[in-house]
C-alpha cells in the first residue's frame, strides 16, 4: 500500500473542536436528562439579518436567469473585491490586492503553500489551533515534544505581559501568525504594539500572517482593526479575514485575503502572483451566492446589521464575564471580542472542561487546546441564543465553592 504522509504521524491528537464534540456526545449518552448548552465552539447562532439575507436570496435568484447567471468567479467578483478594499482598507488597497475566499480557515491552509515545509513558524500562545496543526501537516513543525511542537516558536501571551508577546523571540525570516482580537484570549493589540510588531518583522525579514476574523467586534476606537493601519505593514504582512463572525456566515462560507503588490520574498520576487497561482490551482472561487450576500453586507444597511449582530454577541460576552467575575474568577476579553478567557489557577483545563460539563451541563473550550500557555484557562464563547446564555450563566453559579 501507499505510505502515509509522515507529517500526519506528527499530529498529537484529534483536532480540538471535534474532540470537544466527542466528549459532549459521550456525556449526553450517559446523561440523557442533561439539557446541554454550548459556550464552546465559536459558531454563530443568530439568523442572518434581513438586508444581508435578501442579498443571498437575490444572488440565488439571479443564477436562475440568463442575464444574471455567472459561473466560476476565480479570485472573486470584482465588485466585492473593490468594496472590501474601500470599506476595510479605505482605498489603500486596490481590488486586485483582495482575494475572495470560502473563509479565513481555508486560506490559512492554502497560504502555507507559499512558504512550504521547513518554514520557521512563530505564533501567539495561546492561539487558534489551525496555525499549529496546519504547520505540522505541511512539515514545518512536529513532532510533539510533550510541551509543544518541535520547530514552533511559541510566544507566550499571559497576564504578566498584558497578552502581548516578547518580540525578541521572533525568528529571522520566519512566518508569524498574529490574531487580533485574539482567539482565545480576546485581547486586542494596541497601535503601539502592532507598530512594534511590524517594525520587528521588518528588521527580522519575517512575514506576519494577520488574522482579523474578529475585527468587527472592536468597540474601542483607539484600537487598530487591521494590520494595514500600521506603516510598513504592506511590505511584511498578509491579512486574512472573514464574514463568518461579522455577518453570521459560518455556514455560508466567505472570507478574503489582502496582500500588497509590494510584498516580496527574500529574493525580491513578488508574493502576490504566487498567491494568485496557488489559489488559482487548488481553489475555484467562493460561491457566487455567498459573494452576493457579502456585497449586501458591505452596503450601508448591511454594515448596520453587522454592528447589530456583533453588539448582540458582545452583550452575551458581557453577561458571561459578569457571571464569572461574580464567582471570583479572573477574566479578560469579551469587551472587544466574542470570547471570555477565564483563569482557574492550578487547575487542568480538560479537568475543568469536564467539571463544567458535568456540574453545569455547559460545554466550553479547554484553554490548553490553544497552546501550552492556555493551561488552567477556559474559553467561553459568546455565540449563543440570549436565553441559553442567561441560563448557562445561572448554572455557572454551581461552580461556587
Ligand atoms: C470551529 C482566529 C472558531 N470548525 O469561518 P472562517 O473559516 O472564515 O474562520 C475560521 C476562523 C479563522 N480565524 C480565527 C478563528 O477563530 C476562526 C474560527 N474559530 C473557534 O471556536 O475558535 C470556530 C472553530 C471551526 C474551525 O475549526 O475553524
Tab-separated table of C-alpha atoms and ligand atoms in Angstrom:
chain	number	residue	atom	x	y	z
A	1	UNK	CA	0.000	0.000	0.000
A	2	UNK	CA	0.968	3.639	-0.366
A	3	UNK	CA	2.958	5.063	2.594
A	4	UNK	CA	1.231	7.523	4.907
A	5	UNK	CA	2.292	11.186	4.806
A	6	UNK	CA	4.785	11.192	7.725
A	7	UNK	CA	3.550	14.643	8.808
A	8	UNK	CA	0.216	13.095	9.804
A	9	UNK	CA	2.046	10.961	12.348
A	10	UNK	CA	3.349	14.140	13.961
A	11	UNK	CA	-0.125	15.406	14.848
A	12	UNK	CA	-0.582	14.775	18.547
A	13	UNK	CA	-4.256	14.053	18.880
A	14	UNK	CA	-7.604	14.810	17.276
A	15	UNK	CA	-8.390	18.370	16.167
A	16	UNK	CA	-9.618	20.357	19.176
A	17	UNK	CA	-13.215	21.070	18.160
A	18	UNK	CA	-14.220	17.544	17.064
A	19	UNK	CA	-12.609	16.299	20.295
A	20	UNK	CA	-14.913	18.595	22.285
A	21	UNK	CA	-17.907	17.380	20.273
A	22	UNK	CA	-16.889	13.772	21.006
A	23	UNK	CA	-16.729	14.391	24.759
A	24	UNK	CA	-20.040	16.242	24.705
A	25	UNK	CA	-21.696	13.343	22.891
A	26	UNK	CA	-20.255	10.821	25.328
A	27	UNK	CA	-21.645	12.825	28.260
A	28	UNK	CA	-25.044	13.237	26.587
A	29	UNK	CA	-25.229	9.489	26.027
A	30	UNK	CA	-24.733	8.703	29.706
A	31	UNK	CA	-26.835	11.679	30.884
A	32	UNK	CA	-29.861	11.847	28.561
A	33	UNK	CA	-31.603	14.144	31.071
A	34	UNK	CA	-28.931	16.860	30.646
A	35	UNK	CA	-30.053	19.914	28.687
A	36	UNK	CA	-26.602	20.869	27.440
A	37	UNK	CA	-25.805	24.455	26.484
A	38	UNK	CA	-22.777	25.179	24.315
A	39	UNK	CA	-20.453	28.062	25.052
A	40	UNK	CA	-17.739	26.040	23.363
A	41	UNK	CA	-17.082	26.302	19.664
A	42	UNK	CA	-17.241	29.797	18.172
A	43	UNK	CA	-20.155	29.056	15.870
A	44	UNK	CA	-22.731	31.760	15.188
A	45	UNK	CA	-26.310	31.041	16.258
A	46	UNK	CA	-28.457	34.013	15.240
A	47	UNK	CA	-30.293	34.290	11.907
A	48	UNK	CA	-28.682	36.280	9.124
A	49	UNK	CA	-30.282	39.723	9.241
A	50	UNK	CA	-32.827	40.798	6.590
A	51	UNK	CA	-30.779	43.015	4.254
A	52	UNK	CA	-27.882	40.558	4.063
A	53	UNK	CA	-30.243	37.619	3.818
A	54	UNK	CA	-32.031	39.382	0.936
A	55	UNK	CA	-28.658	39.751	-0.805
A	56	UNK	CA	-28.175	35.976	-0.603
A	57	UNK	CA	-31.697	35.338	-1.895
A	58	UNK	CA	-31.208	37.784	-4.760
A	59	UNK	CA	-27.841	36.167	-5.585
A	60	UNK	CA	-29.549	32.792	-5.868
A	61	UNK	CA	-32.455	34.216	-7.886
A	62	UNK	CA	-30.115	35.799	-10.435
A	63	UNK	CA	-28.446	32.466	-11.082
A	64	UNK	CA	-31.800	31.266	-12.425
A	65	UNK	CA	-31.842	33.923	-15.139
A	66	UNK	CA	-29.979	34.194	-18.448
A	67	UNK	CA	-28.773	37.725	-17.791
A	68	UNK	CA	-27.852	37.139	-14.156
A	69	UNK	CA	-26.186	33.749	-14.442
A	70	UNK	CA	-22.471	33.543	-13.556
A	71	UNK	CA	-20.078	30.584	-13.377
A	72	UNK	CA	-16.657	30.296	-11.761
A	73	UNK	CA	-15.607	33.537	-10.136
A	74	UNK	CA	-11.901	32.650	-9.607
A	75	UNK	CA	-10.355	35.352	-7.412
A	76	UNK	CA	-13.773	36.809	-6.626
A	77	UNK	CA	-16.385	39.179	-8.022
A	78	UNK	CA	-14.582	42.413	-8.861
A	79	UNK	CA	-17.348	44.462	-7.222
A	80	UNK	CA	-16.813	42.633	-3.916
A	81	UNK	CA	-13.006	42.918	-4.113
A	82	UNK	CA	-13.341	46.662	-4.749
A	83	UNK	CA	-15.893	47.098	-1.951
A	84	UNK	CA	-13.703	45.273	0.611
A	85	UNK	CA	-10.754	47.471	-0.416
A	86	UNK	CA	-12.939	50.548	0.148
A	87	UNK	CA	-14.651	49.521	3.412
A	88	UNK	CA	-11.808	47.774	5.232
A	89	UNK	CA	-8.698	49.360	3.735
A	90	UNK	CA	-10.061	52.826	2.950
A	91	UNK	CA	-8.701	52.733	-0.587
A	92	UNK	CA	-5.102	51.913	0.480
A	93	UNK	CA	-5.523	48.659	-1.397
A	94	UNK	CA	-6.876	48.132	-4.888
A	95	UNK	CA	-9.474	45.442	-5.555
A	96	UNK	CA	-6.859	43.274	-7.281
A	97	UNK	CA	-4.967	43.034	-3.985
A	98	UNK	CA	-8.039	41.413	-2.353
A	99	UNK	CA	-8.666	37.704	-2.978
A	100	UNK	CA	-12.096	36.362	-2.091
A	101	UNK	CA	-12.132	33.009	-0.301
A	102	UNK	CA	-14.510	30.477	1.183
A	103	UNK	CA	-13.389	31.530	4.670
A	104	UNK	CA	-10.342	32.502	6.674
A	105	UNK	CA	-9.543	28.955	7.803
A	106	UNK	CA	-9.341	27.678	4.244
A	107	UNK	CA	-6.932	30.461	3.268
A	108	UNK	CA	-4.789	29.833	6.366
A	109	UNK	CA	-4.285	26.303	4.993
A	110	UNK	CA	-3.645	27.397	1.410
A	111	UNK	CA	-1.282	30.250	2.348
A	112	UNK	CA	1.137	27.774	3.912
A	113	UNK	CA	1.882	26.523	0.389
A	114	UNK	CA	3.586	29.831	-0.410
A	115	UNK	CA	6.368	29.073	2.032
A	116	UNK	CA	6.478	25.288	2.154
A	117	UNK	CA	7.957	22.767	4.548
A	118	UNK	CA	10.771	23.892	6.787
A	119	UNK	CA	9.478	27.451	7.293
A	120	UNK	CA	10.213	28.833	10.758
A	121	UNK	CA	6.870	29.388	12.479
A	122	UNK	CA	6.113	31.684	15.401
A	123	UNK	CA	2.724	32.197	16.963
A	124	UNK	CA	0.925	33.647	19.930
A	125	UNK	CA	0.497	31.086	22.672
A	126	UNK	CA	-2.447	30.538	23.059
A	127	UNK	CA	-3.859	30.782	19.541
A	128	UNK	CA	-6.349	29.292	17.055
A	129	UNK	CA	-5.139	25.667	16.691
A	130	UNK	CA	-5.255	25.696	12.879
A	131	UNK	CA	-1.972	27.691	12.734
A	132	UNK	CA	-0.081	24.961	14.598
A	133	UNK	CA	-1.837	21.930	13.143
A	134	UNK	CA	-1.530	23.322	9.598
A	135	UNK	CA	2.197	23.896	10.145
A	136	UNK	CA	2.628	20.301	11.310
A	137	UNK	CA	0.686	18.987	8.314
A	138	UNK	CA	2.892	20.864	5.863
A	139	UNK	CA	6.095	19.680	7.549
A	140	UNK	CA	7.197	22.934	9.163
A	141	UNK	CA	6.712	21.620	12.692
A	142	UNK	CA	6.479	18.464	14.744
A	143	UNK	CA	6.573	16.027	16.330
A	144	UNK	CA	5.037	16.824	19.723
A	145	UNK	CA	7.707	17.017	22.400
A	146	UNK	CA	5.479	16.893	25.460
A	147	UNK	CA	5.435	20.660	25.924
A	148	UNK	CA	4.807	21.827	22.361
A	149	UNK	CA	5.566	21.027	18.716
A	150	UNK	CA	9.201	20.933	17.676
A	151	UNK	CA	10.086	23.827	15.405
A	152	UNK	CA	7.331	26.165	16.612
A	153	UNK	CA	8.369	29.344	18.389
A	154	UNK	CA	5.641	29.752	20.996
A	155	UNK	CA	5.172	33.381	22.013
A	156	UNK	CA	3.536	33.232	25.456
A	157	UNK	CA	0.731	35.759	25.907
A	158	UNK	CA	-0.079	35.913	29.587
A	159	UNK	CA	-1.427	38.299	32.204
A	160	UNK	CA	2.199	39.153	33.059
A	161	UNK	CA	2.957	40.542	29.572
A	162	UNK	CA	-0.504	42.020	29.017
A	163	UNK	CA	-1.284	39.249	26.497
A	164	UNK	CA	1.239	40.687	24.035
A	165	UNK	CA	4.340	38.613	23.264
A	166	UNK	CA	8.017	39.332	23.807
A	167	UNK	CA	9.040	40.354	20.284
A	168	UNK	CA	12.690	39.493	20.870
A	169	UNK	CA	11.595	35.851	20.472
A	170	UNK	CA	10.558	36.355	16.817
A	171	UNK	CA	12.581	34.283	14.345
A	172	UNK	CA	14.613	35.646	11.409
A	173	UNK	CA	12.917	35.084	8.035
A	174	UNK	CA	10.025	33.289	9.682
A	175	UNK	CA	6.245	33.244	9.418
A	176	UNK	CA	4.476	34.907	12.347
A	177	UNK	CA	0.817	34.153	12.948
A	178	UNK	CA	-0.837	37.013	14.782
A	179	UNK	CA	-4.538	37.263	15.613
A	180	UNK	CA	-6.172	40.432	16.973
A	181	UNK	CA	-8.740	40.465	18.541
A	182	UNK	CA	-7.173	37.260	19.680
A	183	UNK	CA	-8.829	33.892	19.745
A	184	UNK	CA	-8.951	32.656	22.502
A	185	UNK	CA	-7.837	35.431	24.893
A	186	UNK	CA	-9.973	38.236	23.448
A	187	UNK	CA	-7.005	40.591	23.850
A	188	UNK	CA	-6.650	43.295	21.193
A	189	UNK	CA	-3.219	44.663	20.270
A	190	UNK	CA	-2.853	48.447	20.539
A	191	UNK	CA	-1.420	50.734	17.872
A	192	UNK	CA	1.883	50.853	19.704
A	193	UNK	CA	2.026	47.073	19.982
A	194	UNK	CA	1.202	46.449	16.330
A	195	UNK	CA	3.696	49.140	15.311
A	196	UNK	CA	6.378	47.332	17.321
A	197	UNK	CA	5.344	44.018	15.750
A	198	UNK	CA	5.647	45.420	12.207
A	199	UNK	CA	8.973	47.082	12.998
A	200	UNK	CA	10.409	43.837	14.402
A	201	UNK	CA	9.088	41.770	11.479
A	202	UNK	CA	10.749	44.171	9.047
A	203	UNK	CA	14.038	44.039	10.969
A	204	UNK	CA	13.959	40.244	11.101
A	205	UNK	CA	12.790	39.955	7.471
A	206	UNK	CA	9.838	37.898	8.665
A	207	UNK	CA	6.276	37.836	7.388
A	208	UNK	CA	3.180	38.419	9.547
A	209	UNK	CA	0.058	36.420	8.755
A	210	UNK	CA	-2.516	38.654	10.436
A	211	UNK	CA	-5.870	37.070	11.231
A	212	UNK	CA	-8.522	39.761	11.653
A	213	UNK	CA	-11.544	37.437	11.783
A	214	UNK	CA	-12.973	39.249	14.834
A	215	UNK	CA	-12.193	42.854	13.862
A	216	UNK	CA	-15.897	43.810	13.730
A	217	UNK	CA	-16.072	43.226	17.493
A	218	UNK	CA	-13.693	46.082	18.283
A	219	UNK	CA	-15.623	48.851	20.009
A	220	UNK	CA	-12.685	50.901	21.291
A	221	UNK	CA	-11.902	53.449	18.525
A	222	UNK	CA	-8.312	53.672	19.716
A	223	UNK	CA	-7.623	50.045	18.741
A	224	UNK	CA	-6.492	49.116	15.207
A	225	UNK	CA	-8.781	46.824	13.209
A	226	UNK	CA	-6.256	45.879	10.551
A	227	UNK	CA	-2.502	45.349	10.398
A	228	UNK	CA	-2.535	47.628	7.354
A	229	UNK	CA	-3.331	50.620	9.568
A	230	UNK	CA	0.346	50.368	10.549
A	231	UNK	CA	3.026	51.993	8.369
A	232	UNK	CA	5.296	49.455	6.729
A	233	UNK	CA	2.842	46.539	7.037
A	234	UNK	CA	2.319	46.296	3.287
A	235	UNK	CA	5.870	45.029	2.855
A	236	UNK	CA	5.751	42.461	5.673
A	237	UNK	CA	2.143	41.293	6.157
A	238	UNK	CA	-0.746	39.388	4.687
A	239	UNK	CA	-4.209	39.775	6.245
A	240	UNK	CA	-6.870	37.095	6.304
A	241	UNK	CA	-10.437	37.903	7.206
A	242	UNK	CA	-13.941	36.552	7.116
A	243	UNK	CA	-17.672	37.264	7.037
A	244	UNK	CA	-18.228	34.329	9.434
A	245	UNK	CA	-18.335	36.162	12.742
A	246	UNK	CA	-19.439	39.562	11.454
A	247	UNK	CA	-22.369	38.647	9.188
A	248	UNK	CA	-23.094	35.158	10.566
A	249	UNK	CA	-21.618	33.389	7.508
A	250	UNK	CA	-20.017	30.426	9.351
A	251	UNK	CA	-22.167	28.113	7.237
A	252	UNK	CA	-22.417	30.337	4.148
A	253	UNK	CA	-18.579	30.482	3.830
A	254	UNK	CA	-16.990	33.732	2.676
A	255	UNK	CA	-13.732	35.485	3.517
A	256	UNK	CA	-10.785	37.220	1.922
A	257	UNK	CA	-7.027	37.631	1.910
A	258	UNK	CA	-5.417	41.042	1.405
A	259	UNK	CA	-1.819	41.434	0.284
A	260	UNK	CA	0.028	44.194	-1.460
A	261	UNK	CA	1.801	44.112	-4.820
A	262	UNK	CA	4.738	45.457	-2.807
A	263	UNK	CA	5.108	42.360	-0.626
A	264	UNK	CA	8.182	40.357	-1.698
A	265	UNK	CA	10.113	37.234	-0.736
A	266	UNK	CA	13.751	37.262	0.368
A	267	UNK	CA	14.879	37.144	-3.287
A	268	UNK	CA	12.808	40.205	-4.205
A	269	UNK	CA	10.148	38.249	-6.146
A	270	UNK	CA	6.560	39.442	-5.601
A	271	UNK	CA	4.343	37.254	-3.382
A	272	UNK	CA	1.022	38.270	-4.955
A	273	UNK	CA	1.428	36.481	-8.329
A	274	UNK	CA	2.315	33.286	-6.430
A	275	UNK	CA	-0.798	33.639	-4.283
A	276	UNK	CA	-2.839	34.043	-7.434
A	277	UNK	CA	-1.132	30.922	-8.857
A	278	UNK	CA	-1.631	28.824	-5.700
A	279	UNK	CA	-5.245	29.757	-5.157
A	280	UNK	CA	-5.971	29.506	-8.884
A	281	UNK	CA	-4.626	25.963	-8.842
A	282	UNK	CA	-6.289	24.469	-5.771
A	283	UNK	CA	-9.317	26.725	-5.253
A	284	UNK	CA	-12.093	27.518	-7.707
A	285	UNK	CA	-13.568	30.616	-6.123
A	286	UNK	CA	-16.155	31.329	-3.458
A	287	UNK	CA	-19.841	30.678	-4.075
A	288	UNK	CA	-21.474	33.401	-6.168
A	289	UNK	CA	-24.439	33.351	-3.790
A	290	UNK	CA	-22.197	33.916	-0.783
A	291	UNK	CA	-20.498	36.774	-2.601
A	292	UNK	CA	-23.855	38.408	-3.351
A	293	UNK	CA	-24.531	38.187	0.388
A	294	UNK	CA	-21.100	39.677	1.090
A	295	UNK	CA	-21.838	42.615	-1.192
A	296	UNK	CA	-25.119	43.226	0.631
A	297	UNK	CA	-23.281	43.010	3.966
A	298	UNK	CA	-20.967	45.820	2.908
A	299	UNK	CA	-23.762	48.174	1.830
A	300	UNK	CA	-24.663	50.769	4.487
A	301	UNK	CA	-27.730	48.763	5.600
A	302	UNK	CA	-25.653	45.582	5.810
A	303	UNK	CA	-22.932	47.288	7.825
A	304	UNK	CA	-25.630	48.423	10.274
A	305	UNK	CA	-26.759	44.804	10.563
A	306	UNK	CA	-23.177	43.665	11.211
A	307	UNK	CA	-22.983	46.206	14.001
A	308	UNK	CA	-26.289	44.982	15.475
A	309	UNK	CA	-25.321	41.310	15.305
A	310	UNK	CA	-21.868	41.821	16.831
A	311	UNK	CA	-23.430	44.044	19.535
A	312	UNK	CA	-25.756	41.170	20.374
A	313	UNK	CA	-22.900	38.682	20.829
A	314	UNK	CA	-20.908	41.271	22.789
A	315	UNK	CA	-23.961	41.557	25.060
A	316	UNK	CA	-23.724	37.803	25.661
A	317	UNK	CA	-19.992	38.135	26.371
A	318	UNK	CA	-20.717	40.795	28.975
A	319	UNK	CA	-23.203	38.514	30.751
A	320	UNK	CA	-20.743	35.602	30.769
A	321	UNK	CA	-17.865	37.705	32.045
A	322	UNK	CA	-20.015	39.255	34.785
A	323	UNK	CA	-21.258	35.833	35.897
A	324	UNK	CA	-17.703	34.503	36.112
A	325	UNK	CA	-16.354	37.582	37.876
A	326	UNK	CA	-19.193	37.334	40.402
A	327	UNK	CA	-17.753	33.914	41.271
A	328	UNK	CA	-14.335	35.497	41.784
A	329	UNK	CA	-12.916	34.114	38.513
A	330	UNK	CA	-10.388	36.416	36.878
A	331	UNK	CA	-11.219	37.040	33.190
A	332	UNK	CA	-10.149	39.025	30.188
A	333	UNK	CA	-11.821	39.504	26.794
A	334	UNK	CA	-15.455	39.884	25.924
A	335	UNK	CA	-15.328	43.670	25.558
A	336	UNK	CA	-13.843	43.872	22.047
A	337	UNK	CA	-14.200	40.211	21.198
A	338	UNK	CA	-16.759	37.398	21.465
A	339	UNK	CA	-14.549	35.291	23.750
A	340	UNK	CA	-14.061	35.439	27.507
A	341	UNK	CA	-10.797	33.929	28.750
A	342	UNK	CA	-11.180	32.746	32.322
A	343	UNK	CA	-8.358	31.747	34.653
A	344	UNK	CA	-8.647	28.913	37.190
A	345	UNK	CA	-5.131	28.860	38.707
A	346	UNK	CA	-3.651	25.455	39.439
A	347	UNK	CA	-6.410	23.516	37.658
A	348	UNK	CA	-6.081	21.436	34.499
A	349	UNK	CA	-8.061	22.780	31.524
A	350	UNK	CA	-9.530	19.435	30.441
A	351	UNK	CA	-10.458	18.595	34.052
A	352	UNK	CA	-12.196	21.970	34.244
A	353	UNK	CA	-13.945	21.307	30.939
A	354	UNK	CA	-15.294	18.022	32.349
A	355	UNK	CA	-16.254	19.612	35.659
A	356	UNK	CA	-18.222	22.418	33.975
A	357	UNK	CA	-19.903	19.954	31.636
A	358	UNK	CA	-20.805	17.539	34.418
A	359	UNK	CA	-21.808	20.148	37.021
A	360	UNK	CA	-23.416	22.851	34.880
A	361	UNK	CA	-24.191	20.980	31.642
A	362	UNK	CA	-22.318	23.715	29.824
A	363	UNK	CA	-19.797	22.991	27.061
A	364	UNK	CA	-16.701	25.217	26.993
A	365	UNK	CA	-13.288	25.033	25.344
A	366	UNK	CA	-10.269	23.992	27.428
A	367	UNK	CA	-7.528	26.618	27.273
A	368	UNK	CA	-4.740	24.074	26.838
A	369	UNK	CA	-6.239	23.188	23.448
A	370	UNK	CA	-4.975	26.567	22.210
A	371	UNK	CA	-1.374	26.056	23.325
A	372	UNK	CA	0.769	25.396	26.393
A	373	UNK	CA	0.107	28.857	27.870
A	374	UNK	CA	-3.619	28.108	27.825
A	375	UNK	CA	-3.281	25.568	30.647
A	376	UNK	CA	-5.596	26.405	33.600
A	377	UNK	CA	-7.774	28.601	31.381
A	378	UNK	CA	-11.225	28.042	29.918
A	379	UNK	CA	-12.547	29.878	26.860
A	380	UNK	CA	-16.224	30.838	26.974
A	381	UNK	CA	-17.741	31.634	23.589
A	382	UNK	CA	-20.456	34.303	23.393
A	383	UNK	CA	-22.104	32.692	20.375
A	384	UNK	CA	-25.466	31.529	21.655
A	385	UNK	CA	-29.136	32.458	21.969
A	386	UNK	CA	-29.639	35.011	24.764
A	387	UNK	CA	-31.928	32.721	26.759
A	388	UNK	CA	-29.343	29.913	26.671
A	389	UNK	CA	-26.536	32.257	27.679
A	390	UNK	CA	-28.617	33.572	30.599
A	391	UNK	CA	-29.386	30.043	31.723
A	392	UNK	CA	-25.749	28.977	31.345
A	393	UNK	CA	-24.701	31.954	33.482
A	394	UNK	CA	-27.106	30.868	36.226
A	395	UNK	CA	-25.822	27.312	36.086
A	396	UNK	CA	-22.216	28.518	36.376
A	397	UNK	CA	-23.092	29.547	39.945
A	398	UNK	CA	-22.798	25.845	40.779
A	399	UNK	CA	-19.043	26.268	40.406
A	400	UNK	CA	-19.034	28.399	43.552
A	401	UNK	CA	-17.104	26.517	46.213
B	1	LIG	C1	-14.602	25.616	14.603
B	1	LIG	C2	-8.987	33.271	14.554
B	1	LIG	C3	-13.882	29.213	15.824
B	1	LIG	N1	-14.966	24.290	12.669
B	1	LIG	O1	-15.145	30.609	9.319
B	1	LIG	P1	-13.805	31.022	8.808
B	1	LIG	O2	-13.082	29.893	8.129
B	1	LIG	O3	-13.836	32.248	7.974
B	1	LIG	O4	-12.932	31.431	10.085
B	1	LIG	C4	-12.380	30.478	10.957
B	1	LIG	C5	-11.530	31.161	11.952
B	1	LIG	C6	-10.448	31.898	11.492
B	1	LIG	N2	-9.648	32.565	12.346
B	1	LIG	C7	-9.895	32.518	13.661
B	1	LIG	C8	-10.955	31.786	14.162
B	1	LIG	O5	-11.175	31.758	15.489
B	1	LIG	C9	-11.801	31.079	13.300
B	1	LIG	C10	-12.943	30.280	13.807
B	1	LIG	N3	-12.742	29.718	15.079
B	1	LIG	C11	-13.430	28.848	17.219
B	1	LIG	O6	-14.285	28.389	18.011
B	1	LIG	O7	-12.249	29.025	17.571
B	1	LIG	C12	-14.562	28.080	15.118
B	1	LIG	C13	-13.840	26.776	15.215
B	1	LIG	C14	-14.393	25.526	13.147
B	1	LIG	C15	-12.896	25.567	12.884
B	1	LIG	O8	-12.233	24.600	13.096
B	1	LIG	O9	-12.439	26.617	12.473
